[in-house]
XYZ file of C-alpha atoms in Angstrom:
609
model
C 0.000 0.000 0.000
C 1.371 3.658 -1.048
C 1.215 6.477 1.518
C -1.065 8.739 1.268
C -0.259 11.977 -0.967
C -2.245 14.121 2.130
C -1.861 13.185 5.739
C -1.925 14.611 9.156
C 1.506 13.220 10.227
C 3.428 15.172 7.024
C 1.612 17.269 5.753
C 1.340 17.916 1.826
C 4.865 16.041 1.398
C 3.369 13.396 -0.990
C 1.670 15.683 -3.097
C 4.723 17.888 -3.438
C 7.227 15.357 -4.295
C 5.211 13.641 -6.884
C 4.558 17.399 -8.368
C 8.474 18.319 -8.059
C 8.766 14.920 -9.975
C 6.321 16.576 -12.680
C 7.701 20.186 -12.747
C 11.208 18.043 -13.629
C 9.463 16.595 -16.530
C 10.662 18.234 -20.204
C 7.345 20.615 -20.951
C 7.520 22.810 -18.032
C 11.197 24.227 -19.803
C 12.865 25.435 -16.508
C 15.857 27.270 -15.776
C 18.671 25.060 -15.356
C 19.293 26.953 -11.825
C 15.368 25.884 -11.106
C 16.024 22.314 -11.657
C 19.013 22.020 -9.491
C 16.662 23.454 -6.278
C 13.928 21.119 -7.365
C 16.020 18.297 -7.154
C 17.130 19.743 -4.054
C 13.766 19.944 -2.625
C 12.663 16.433 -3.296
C 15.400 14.798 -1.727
C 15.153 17.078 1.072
C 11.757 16.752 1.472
C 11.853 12.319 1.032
C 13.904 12.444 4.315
C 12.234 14.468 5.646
C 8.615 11.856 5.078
C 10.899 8.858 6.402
C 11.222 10.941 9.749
C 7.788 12.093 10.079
C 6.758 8.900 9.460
C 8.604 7.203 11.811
C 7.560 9.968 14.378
C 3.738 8.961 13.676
C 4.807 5.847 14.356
C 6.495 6.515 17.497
C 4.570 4.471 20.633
C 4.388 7.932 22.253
C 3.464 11.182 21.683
C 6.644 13.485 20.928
C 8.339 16.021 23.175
C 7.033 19.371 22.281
C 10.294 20.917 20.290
C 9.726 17.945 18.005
C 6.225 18.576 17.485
C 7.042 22.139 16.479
C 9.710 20.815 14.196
C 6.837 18.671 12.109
C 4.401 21.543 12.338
C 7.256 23.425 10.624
C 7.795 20.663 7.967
C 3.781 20.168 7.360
C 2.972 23.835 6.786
C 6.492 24.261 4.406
C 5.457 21.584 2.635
C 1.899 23.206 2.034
C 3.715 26.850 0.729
C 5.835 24.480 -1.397
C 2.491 22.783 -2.867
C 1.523 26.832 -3.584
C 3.782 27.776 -5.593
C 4.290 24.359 -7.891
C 0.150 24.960 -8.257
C 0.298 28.608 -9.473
C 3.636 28.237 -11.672
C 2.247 25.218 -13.325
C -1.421 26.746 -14.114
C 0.367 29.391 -15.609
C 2.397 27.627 -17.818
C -0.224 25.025 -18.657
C -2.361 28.771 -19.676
C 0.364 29.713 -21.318
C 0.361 27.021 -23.523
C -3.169 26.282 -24.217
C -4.051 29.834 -25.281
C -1.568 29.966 -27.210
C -2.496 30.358 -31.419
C -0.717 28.430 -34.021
C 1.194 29.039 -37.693
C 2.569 32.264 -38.188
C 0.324 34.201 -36.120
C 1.156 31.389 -32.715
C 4.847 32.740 -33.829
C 4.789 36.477 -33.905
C 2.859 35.409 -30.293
C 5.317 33.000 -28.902
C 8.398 35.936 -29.802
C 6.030 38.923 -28.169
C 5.819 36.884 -24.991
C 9.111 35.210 -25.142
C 10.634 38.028 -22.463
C 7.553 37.684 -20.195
C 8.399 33.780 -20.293
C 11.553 34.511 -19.365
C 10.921 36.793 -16.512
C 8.162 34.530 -15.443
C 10.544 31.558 -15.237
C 13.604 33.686 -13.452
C 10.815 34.500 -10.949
C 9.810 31.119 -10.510
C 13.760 30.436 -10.053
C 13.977 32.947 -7.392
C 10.876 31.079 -5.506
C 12.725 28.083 -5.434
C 15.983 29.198 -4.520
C 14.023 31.042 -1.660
C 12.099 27.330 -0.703
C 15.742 25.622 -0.971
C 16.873 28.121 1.636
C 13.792 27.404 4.116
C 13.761 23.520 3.313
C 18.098 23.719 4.275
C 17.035 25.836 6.974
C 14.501 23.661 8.852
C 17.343 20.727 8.565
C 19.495 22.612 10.310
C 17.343 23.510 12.692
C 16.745 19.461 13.665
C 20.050 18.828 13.296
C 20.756 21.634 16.070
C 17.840 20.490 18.116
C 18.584 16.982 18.173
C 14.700 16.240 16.580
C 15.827 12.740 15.870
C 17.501 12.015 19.877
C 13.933 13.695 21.018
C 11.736 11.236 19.012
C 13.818 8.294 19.757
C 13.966 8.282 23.365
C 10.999 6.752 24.779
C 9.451 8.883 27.767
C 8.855 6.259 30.954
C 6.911 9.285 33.034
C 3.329 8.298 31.184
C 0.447 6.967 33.613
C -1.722 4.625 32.318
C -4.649 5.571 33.566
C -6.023 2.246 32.616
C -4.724 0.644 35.401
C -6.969 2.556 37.501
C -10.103 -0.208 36.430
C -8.086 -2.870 37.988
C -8.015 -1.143 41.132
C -11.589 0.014 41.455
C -13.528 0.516 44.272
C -16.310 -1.883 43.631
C -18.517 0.119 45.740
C -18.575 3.003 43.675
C -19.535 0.692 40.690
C -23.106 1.751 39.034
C -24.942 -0.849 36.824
C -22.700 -3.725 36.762
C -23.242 -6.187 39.126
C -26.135 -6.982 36.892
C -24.411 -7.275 34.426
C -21.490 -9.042 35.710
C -23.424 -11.803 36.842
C -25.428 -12.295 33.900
C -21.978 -13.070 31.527
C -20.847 -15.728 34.421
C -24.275 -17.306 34.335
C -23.818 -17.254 30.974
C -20.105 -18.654 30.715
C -20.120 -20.748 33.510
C -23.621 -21.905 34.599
C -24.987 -22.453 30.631
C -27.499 -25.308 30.192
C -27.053 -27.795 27.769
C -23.097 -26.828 27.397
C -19.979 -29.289 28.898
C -18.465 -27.566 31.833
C -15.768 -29.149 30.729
C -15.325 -27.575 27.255
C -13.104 -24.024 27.589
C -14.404 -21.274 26.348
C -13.854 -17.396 25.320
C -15.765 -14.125 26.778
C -14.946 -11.147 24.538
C -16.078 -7.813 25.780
C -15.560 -5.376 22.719
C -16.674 -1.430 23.555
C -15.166 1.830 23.058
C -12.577 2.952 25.528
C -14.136 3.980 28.404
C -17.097 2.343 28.143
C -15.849 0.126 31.606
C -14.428 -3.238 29.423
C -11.637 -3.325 31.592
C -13.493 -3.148 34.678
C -16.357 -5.332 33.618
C -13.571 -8.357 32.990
C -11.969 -7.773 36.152
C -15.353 -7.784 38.082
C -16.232 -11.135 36.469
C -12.232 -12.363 36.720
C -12.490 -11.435 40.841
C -15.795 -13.166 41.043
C -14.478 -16.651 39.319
C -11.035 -16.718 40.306
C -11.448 -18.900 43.171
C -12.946 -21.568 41.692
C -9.703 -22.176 38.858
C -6.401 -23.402 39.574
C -4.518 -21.128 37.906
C -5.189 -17.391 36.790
C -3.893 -14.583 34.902
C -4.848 -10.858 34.081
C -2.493 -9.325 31.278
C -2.643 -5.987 29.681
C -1.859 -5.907 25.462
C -0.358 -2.730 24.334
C -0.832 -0.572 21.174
C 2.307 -2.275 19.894
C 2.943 -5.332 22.599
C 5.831 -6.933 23.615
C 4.642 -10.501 23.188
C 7.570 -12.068 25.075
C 6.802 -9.838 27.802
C 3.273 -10.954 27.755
C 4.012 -14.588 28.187
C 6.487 -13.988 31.003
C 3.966 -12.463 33.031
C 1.443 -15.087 32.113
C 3.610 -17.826 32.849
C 4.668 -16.173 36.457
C 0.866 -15.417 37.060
C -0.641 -19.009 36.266
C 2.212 -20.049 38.712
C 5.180 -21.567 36.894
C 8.172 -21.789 38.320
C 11.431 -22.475 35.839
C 14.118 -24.922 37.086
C 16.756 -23.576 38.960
C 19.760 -21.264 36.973
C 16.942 -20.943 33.967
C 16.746 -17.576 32.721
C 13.397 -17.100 31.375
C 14.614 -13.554 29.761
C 16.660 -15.232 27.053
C 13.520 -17.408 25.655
C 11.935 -17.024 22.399
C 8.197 -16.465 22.068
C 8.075 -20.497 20.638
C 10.058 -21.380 24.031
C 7.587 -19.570 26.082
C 4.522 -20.654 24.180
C 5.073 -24.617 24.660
C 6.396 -23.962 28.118
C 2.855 -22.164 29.145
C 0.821 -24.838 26.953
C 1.962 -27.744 28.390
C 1.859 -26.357 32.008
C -1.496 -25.598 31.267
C -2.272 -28.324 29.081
C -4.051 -30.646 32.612
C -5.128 -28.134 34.553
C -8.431 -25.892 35.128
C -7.411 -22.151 34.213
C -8.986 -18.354 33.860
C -6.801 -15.797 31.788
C -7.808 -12.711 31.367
C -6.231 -10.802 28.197
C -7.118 -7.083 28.353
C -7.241 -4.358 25.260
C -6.142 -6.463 22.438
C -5.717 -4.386 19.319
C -5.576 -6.453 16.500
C -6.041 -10.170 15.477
C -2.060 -11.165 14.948
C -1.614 -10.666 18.393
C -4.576 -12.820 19.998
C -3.495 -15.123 17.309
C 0.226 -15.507 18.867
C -1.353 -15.560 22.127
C -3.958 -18.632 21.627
C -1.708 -20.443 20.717
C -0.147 -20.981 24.445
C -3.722 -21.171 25.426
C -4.595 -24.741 24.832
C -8.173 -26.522 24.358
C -8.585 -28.984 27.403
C -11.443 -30.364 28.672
C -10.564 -28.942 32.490
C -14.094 -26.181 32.004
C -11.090 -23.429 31.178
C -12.313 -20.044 30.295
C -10.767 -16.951 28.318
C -11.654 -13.236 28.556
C -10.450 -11.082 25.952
C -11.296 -7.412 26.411
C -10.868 -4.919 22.989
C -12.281 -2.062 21.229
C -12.599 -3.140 17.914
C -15.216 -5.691 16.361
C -13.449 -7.961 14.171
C -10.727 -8.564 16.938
C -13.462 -9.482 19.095
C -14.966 -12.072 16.640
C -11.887 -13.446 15.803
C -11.473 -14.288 19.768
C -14.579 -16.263 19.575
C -14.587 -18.867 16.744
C -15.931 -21.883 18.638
C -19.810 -22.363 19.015
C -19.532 -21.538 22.651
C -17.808 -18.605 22.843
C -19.280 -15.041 22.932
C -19.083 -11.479 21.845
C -20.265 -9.217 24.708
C -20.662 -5.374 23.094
C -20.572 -2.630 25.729
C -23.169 -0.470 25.887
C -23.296 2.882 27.770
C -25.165 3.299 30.982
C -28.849 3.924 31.224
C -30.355 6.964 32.388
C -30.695 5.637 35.591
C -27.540 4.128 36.328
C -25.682 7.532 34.917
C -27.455 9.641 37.168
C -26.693 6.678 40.038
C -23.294 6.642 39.276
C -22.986 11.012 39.036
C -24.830 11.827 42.243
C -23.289 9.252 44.314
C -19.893 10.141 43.288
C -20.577 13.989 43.737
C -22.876 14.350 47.030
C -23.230 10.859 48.172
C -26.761 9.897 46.850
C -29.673 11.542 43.992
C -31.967 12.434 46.871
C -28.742 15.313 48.146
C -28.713 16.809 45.147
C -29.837 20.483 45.242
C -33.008 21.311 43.224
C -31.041 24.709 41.548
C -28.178 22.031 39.720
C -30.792 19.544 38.593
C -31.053 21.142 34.707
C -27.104 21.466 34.680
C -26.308 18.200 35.893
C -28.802 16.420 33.054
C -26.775 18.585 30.473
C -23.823 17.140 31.999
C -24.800 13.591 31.667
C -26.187 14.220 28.476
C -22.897 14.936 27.563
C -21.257 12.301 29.346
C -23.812 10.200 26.929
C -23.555 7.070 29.244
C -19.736 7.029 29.202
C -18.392 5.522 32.671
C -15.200 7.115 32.166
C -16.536 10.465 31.424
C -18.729 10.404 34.190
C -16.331 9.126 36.721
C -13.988 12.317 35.564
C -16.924 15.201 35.642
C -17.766 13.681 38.775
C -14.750 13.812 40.623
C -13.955 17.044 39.537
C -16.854 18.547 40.452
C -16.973 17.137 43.637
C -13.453 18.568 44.041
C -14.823 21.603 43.598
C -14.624 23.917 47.150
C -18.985 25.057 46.637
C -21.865 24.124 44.670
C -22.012 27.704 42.811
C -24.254 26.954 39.358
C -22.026 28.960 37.405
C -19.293 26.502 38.592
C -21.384 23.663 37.120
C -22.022 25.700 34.015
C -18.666 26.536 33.386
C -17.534 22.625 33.781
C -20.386 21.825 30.949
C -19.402 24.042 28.525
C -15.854 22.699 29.136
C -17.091 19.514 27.625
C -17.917 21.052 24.229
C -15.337 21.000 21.273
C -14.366 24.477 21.294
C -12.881 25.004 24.381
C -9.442 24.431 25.516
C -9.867 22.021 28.115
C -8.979 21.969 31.486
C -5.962 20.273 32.692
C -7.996 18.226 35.205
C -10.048 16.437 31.992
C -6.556 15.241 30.564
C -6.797 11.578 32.149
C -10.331 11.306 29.902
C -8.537 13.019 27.038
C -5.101 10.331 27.353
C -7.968 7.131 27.718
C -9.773 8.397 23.933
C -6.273 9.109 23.198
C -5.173 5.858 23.142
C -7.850 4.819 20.039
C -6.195 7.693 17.656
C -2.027 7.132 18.370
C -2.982 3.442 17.706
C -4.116 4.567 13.475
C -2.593 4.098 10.865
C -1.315 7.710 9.174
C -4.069 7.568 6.858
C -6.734 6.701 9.469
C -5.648 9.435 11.873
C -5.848 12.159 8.692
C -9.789 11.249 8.075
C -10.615 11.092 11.505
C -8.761 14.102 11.684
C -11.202 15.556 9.039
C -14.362 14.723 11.146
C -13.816 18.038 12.691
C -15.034 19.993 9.784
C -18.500 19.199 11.221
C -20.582 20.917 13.972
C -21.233 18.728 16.992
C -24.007 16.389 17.072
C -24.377 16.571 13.015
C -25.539 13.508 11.504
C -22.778 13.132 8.347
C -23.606 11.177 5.487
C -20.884 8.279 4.217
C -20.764 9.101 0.580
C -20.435 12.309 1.153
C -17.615 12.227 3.502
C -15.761 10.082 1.250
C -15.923 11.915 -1.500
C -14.182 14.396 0.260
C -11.750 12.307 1.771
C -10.804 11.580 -1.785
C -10.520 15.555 -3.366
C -8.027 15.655 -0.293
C -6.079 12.881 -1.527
C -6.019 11.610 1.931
C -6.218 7.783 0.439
C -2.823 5.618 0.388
C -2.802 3.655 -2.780
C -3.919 0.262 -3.439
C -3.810 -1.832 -6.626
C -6.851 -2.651 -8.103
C -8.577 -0.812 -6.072
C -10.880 1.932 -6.638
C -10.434 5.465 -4.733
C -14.025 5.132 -3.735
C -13.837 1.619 -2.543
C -10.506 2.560 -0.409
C -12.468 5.137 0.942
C -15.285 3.103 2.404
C -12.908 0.928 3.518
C -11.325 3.968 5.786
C -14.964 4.362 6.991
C -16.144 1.228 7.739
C -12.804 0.963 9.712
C -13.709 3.562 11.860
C -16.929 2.636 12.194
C -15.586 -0.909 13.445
C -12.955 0.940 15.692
C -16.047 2.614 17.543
C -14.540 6.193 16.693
C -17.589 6.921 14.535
C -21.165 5.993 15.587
C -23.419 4.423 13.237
C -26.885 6.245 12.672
C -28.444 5.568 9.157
C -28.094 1.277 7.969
C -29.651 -0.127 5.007
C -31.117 -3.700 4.709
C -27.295 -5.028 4.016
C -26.596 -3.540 7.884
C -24.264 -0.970 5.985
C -23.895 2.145 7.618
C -25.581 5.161 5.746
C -24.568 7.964 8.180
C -22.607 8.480 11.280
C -22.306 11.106 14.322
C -19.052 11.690 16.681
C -18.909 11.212 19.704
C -18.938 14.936 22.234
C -15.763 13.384 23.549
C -14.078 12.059 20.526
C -14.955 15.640 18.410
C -13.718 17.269 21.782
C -10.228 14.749 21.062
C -9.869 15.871 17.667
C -10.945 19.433 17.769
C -8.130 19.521 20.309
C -5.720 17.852 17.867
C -6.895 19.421 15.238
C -5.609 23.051 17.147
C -2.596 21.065 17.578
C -1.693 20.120 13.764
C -3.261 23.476 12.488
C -5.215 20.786 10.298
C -8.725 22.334 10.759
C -9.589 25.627 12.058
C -13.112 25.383 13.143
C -15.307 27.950 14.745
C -18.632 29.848 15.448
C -17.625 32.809 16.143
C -16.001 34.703 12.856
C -14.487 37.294 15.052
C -12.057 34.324 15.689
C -10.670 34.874 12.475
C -8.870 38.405 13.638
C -5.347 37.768 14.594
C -4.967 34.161 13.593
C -0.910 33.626 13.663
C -0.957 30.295 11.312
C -2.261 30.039 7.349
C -5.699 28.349 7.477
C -5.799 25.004 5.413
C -8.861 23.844 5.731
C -12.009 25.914 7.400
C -14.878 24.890 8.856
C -17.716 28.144 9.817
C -20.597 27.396 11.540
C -22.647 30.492 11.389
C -26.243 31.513 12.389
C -28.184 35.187 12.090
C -26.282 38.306 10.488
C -22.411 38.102 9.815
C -20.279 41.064 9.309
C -18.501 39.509 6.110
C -16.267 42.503 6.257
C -14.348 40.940 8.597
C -13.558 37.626 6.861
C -12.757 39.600 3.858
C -9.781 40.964 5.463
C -8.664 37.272 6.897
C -5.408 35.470 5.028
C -7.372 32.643 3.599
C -5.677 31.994 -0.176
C -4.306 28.871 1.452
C -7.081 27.374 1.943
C -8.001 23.930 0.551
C -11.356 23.217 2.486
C -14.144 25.237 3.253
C -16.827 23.944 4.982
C -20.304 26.480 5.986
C -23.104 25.306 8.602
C -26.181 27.218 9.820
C -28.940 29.172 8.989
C -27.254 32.337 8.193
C -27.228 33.393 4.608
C -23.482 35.030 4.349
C -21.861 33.329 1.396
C -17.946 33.170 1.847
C -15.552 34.857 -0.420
C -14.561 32.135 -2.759
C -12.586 34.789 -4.920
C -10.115 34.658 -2.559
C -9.857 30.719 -1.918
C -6.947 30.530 -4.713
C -6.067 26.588 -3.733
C -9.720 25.231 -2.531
C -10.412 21.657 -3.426
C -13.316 20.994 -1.591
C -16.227 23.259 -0.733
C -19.143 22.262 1.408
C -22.287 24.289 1.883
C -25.530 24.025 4.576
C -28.612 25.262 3.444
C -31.700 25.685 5.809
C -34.217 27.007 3.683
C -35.691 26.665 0.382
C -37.310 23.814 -1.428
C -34.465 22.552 -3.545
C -30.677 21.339 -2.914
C -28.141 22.445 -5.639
C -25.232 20.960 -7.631
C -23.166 23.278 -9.136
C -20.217 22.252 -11.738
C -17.436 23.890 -11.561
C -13.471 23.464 -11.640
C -13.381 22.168 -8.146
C -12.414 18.807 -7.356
C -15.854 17.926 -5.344
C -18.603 20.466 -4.227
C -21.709 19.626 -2.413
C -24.218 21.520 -0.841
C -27.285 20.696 1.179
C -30.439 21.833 1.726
């Protein structure tokens, strides 16, 4: 699979190289001082991919001199794309208005020193690029980008743990539940006890997998000889894995053996055949793709000893793949009810529903309407409002308009920001780019599939795949993140195939925030915003109701923008004069009795009604 030409992680770098590659080509007729920065630039700018790459890559996020490093790189990269855009339109209408015979002559000798000129300019551009492209390696050379990225920081919490280690008093709405799998699992009619089985809990981070599997492992425990609980990492160390399930279950190596040294096979048939006679319960938490369960099985064997495996995960396939027999079972999360939310928020905050005060009953249902069921979420609002030193409203106001997407969140909400964290550094570069792009659209807005991937595609956010279609890739990126739980299915036809999705508060709050981050997507309500920005805007998202003073985003920077997207009932039309590089162009329209299609020379346009 090719990378993708457009990407979060580098920027426009795969656009621009392939375009250098072009401008290189014999009909452009460059300078001979031009080509030499070209060729300059590409190599240059290749390395510079590699190392963003491998940054993406990276288990952890980087330091923040690196990240300012990439931001440099990614918005270069775009300035680069500029100017190979406008010197190659004019060129290309250069030569297609151009007349032939004698009369195409006496034309081509008028303009020859305007030709010239143009190309010494374009020249100069490049010899200008050259010196900012040799200037930003420098700069990581100096900074030591490449020591930064490399060494892994050990002071990350993860705040995962915390589920193991739960207060199972404070638990809402799972006891219930809890005993219903191990009726289920262990106390099944018509089912061998003797024949092992496999519990997988799939659900979206924070949705309490982690705690639910512990709850049932604590229950059980007791009645199996041996037992294990073992956490799988974004990118695990299998060996690792097996060490600790071997020492858990309760092996003990002969004496001078150092278990270190083995090889996965080595620890594999050592845990199999200690485990190959007796009654066990292993619990395998967060598994994040099927090659790893599938190394893991295998030093789980099939007895006949009533054995039983819990695999915990947040993505649907993995969790089928776990259960292949006839009596295993997929378990999908679901949030908490009404009830249990509001049992699980009270108690946390003032020790019951009935101590509640009457004045923060309408703020805390916007709260947990927020919180949309999420254990996690609720656990985290909870605690920090009952941290809080009074019971002021505006306090509880404030700390629900923190949960929005537009507002820079408060430290305190970083432990539920790291948890939905985890389910974006574990994409691949393309994935992160169109979730990424899910923050062109207001909160709670139902978006459509085809839509969205036609989009996806004018960005040339899709990595290459032979025989494949762009519009059948794209799907593919959707359906992906509809099975990775980061999108939420609203609209399915009779096939089950999702039609339309939402995001998540929480998620959109994630990737507004990284959004910010990556200058990817400015998004806002308020134009006023606009004054002052420091960055170019690449792609814009408005969301705009009543009167707007269009006066003001007349005098923004935005000829660098390559998507514009407009939401809300007001009627100001943007200044697409101005939008010299825009690709894609999405409208909202509220009123009327007809939607519109307009042709035109962008790459995709749609507009609704």
């Amino acid at each position: 699979m090719e990378a993708a030409v457009v990407s979060v992680s580098h920027g426009a770098i795969g656009f621009v190289i392939a375009k250098l590659g072009d401008l290189l080509a014999g009909k452009y007729k460059l300078l001979k001082q031009a080509k030499g920065e070209i060729m300059f630039l590409k190599a240059e700018l290749e390395s510079m991919r590699a190392f963003l790459e491998r940054m993406s890559e990276a288990e952890e996020e980087p330091d923040k001199q690196a990240r300012c490093w990439a931001n440099e790189v990614r918005d270069l990269s775009y300035d680069i794309e500029d100017s190979v855009d406008e010197f190659m339109l004019l060129v290309e209408g250069e030569s297609n208005g151009e007349p032939h015979g004698f009369k195409g002559f006496i034309h081509r000798s008028m303009n020859l020193l305007t030709t010239m000129n143009t190309r010494q300019k374009v020249a100069k551009e490049f010899q200008d690029l050259k010196s900012r492209v040799m200037e930003v390696s420098e700069r990581r050379m100096r900074y030591k980008i490449d020591d930064a990225v490399s060494k892994p920081n050990n002071t990350t919490i993860d705040i995962r743990m915390l589920a193991l280690y739960a207060d199972t008093s404070g638990l809402v709405g799972i006891d219930g539940l809890r005993d219903e799998l191990i009726h289920l699992m262990v106390g099944e009619e018509g089912v061998s006890a003797q024949q092992r089985k496999v519990l997988s809990i799939v659900g979206f981070g924070g949705l309490g997998n982690t705690t639910l599997a512990n709850q049932i492992y604590h229950r059980l425990k007791w009645q199996y000889e041996c037992q294990a609980f073992v956490s799988v990492s974004q990118k695990p160390n299998i060996r690792m894995i097996l060490r600790r399930m071997l020492s858990q279950v309760g092996y003990v190596a002969l004496e001078g053996t150092n278990m270190e040294i083995w090889a996965e096979d080595e620890l594999i048939s050592a845990l199999r055949q200690f485990l190959m006679d007796k009654r066990y319960l292993i619990v395998i938490d967060d598994v994040w793709d099927e090659t790893t369960w599938n190394v893991i099985r295998c030093a789980l064997p099939k007895n006949l000893d009533g054995s039983m495996i819990i695999t915990t995960t947040r993505i649907n396939t993995v969790a089928r793949a776990c259960c292949c027999n006839q009596h295993d079972y997929v378990y999908k999360m679901k949030s908490l009810s009404n009830e249990d939310s509001r049992k699980l928020f009270f108690n946390r905050v003032f020790g019951s529903e009935e101590a509640c005060p009457l004045y923060l009953e309408e703020v805390s249902a916007q709260i947990l309407k927020r919180c949309a069921g999420l254990p996690l979420a609720i656990v985290i609002i909870s605690s920090l409002l009952a941290s809080e030193q009074n019971t002021l409203k505006e306090n509880w106001v404030h700390i629900k308009n923190s949960l929005g997407p537009n507002f820079e969140v408060n430290p305190t909400l970083e432990g539920m920001r790291q948890i939905l964290s985890l389910s974006y550094i574990n994409l691949p570069h393309y994935l992160k780019t169109c979730m990424l792009y899910l923050g062109m659209y207001p909160e709670d807005y139902i978006i459509w599939k085809n839509d969205l991937v036609r989009q996806w595609i004018a960005q040339g956010f899709l990595s290459k795949v032979h025989g494949q279609y762009p519009e059948a890739i794209a799907e593919g990126y959707f359906n992906e993140l509809v099975n990775r739980g980061i999108i939420q299915p609203v609209d399915t036809d009779h096939n089950n195939e999702v039609l339309s999705c939402k995001v998540h508060d929480m998620i959109l709050d994630l990737i507004v925030h990284k959004c910010r981050d990556e200058n990817f997507i400015i998004a806002t309500h308020d134009i006023q915003a606009m004054i002052g920005l420091s960055g170019k805007v690449r792609r814009l998202s408005l969301y705009l109701d009543g009167i707007i003073d269009g006066t003001i985003l007349e005098t923004a920077q935005l000829s660098q923008v390559r998507a514009l997207a407009r939401f809300g009932t007001s009627a100001y039309a943007p200044p697409l004069l101005k939008l010299n590089h825009l690709r894609v162009l999405t409208l909202e329209f509220t009123s009327g009795n007809h939607g519109w299609r307009y042709l035109t020379s962008l790459e995709y346009l749609i507009c609704f009604i």
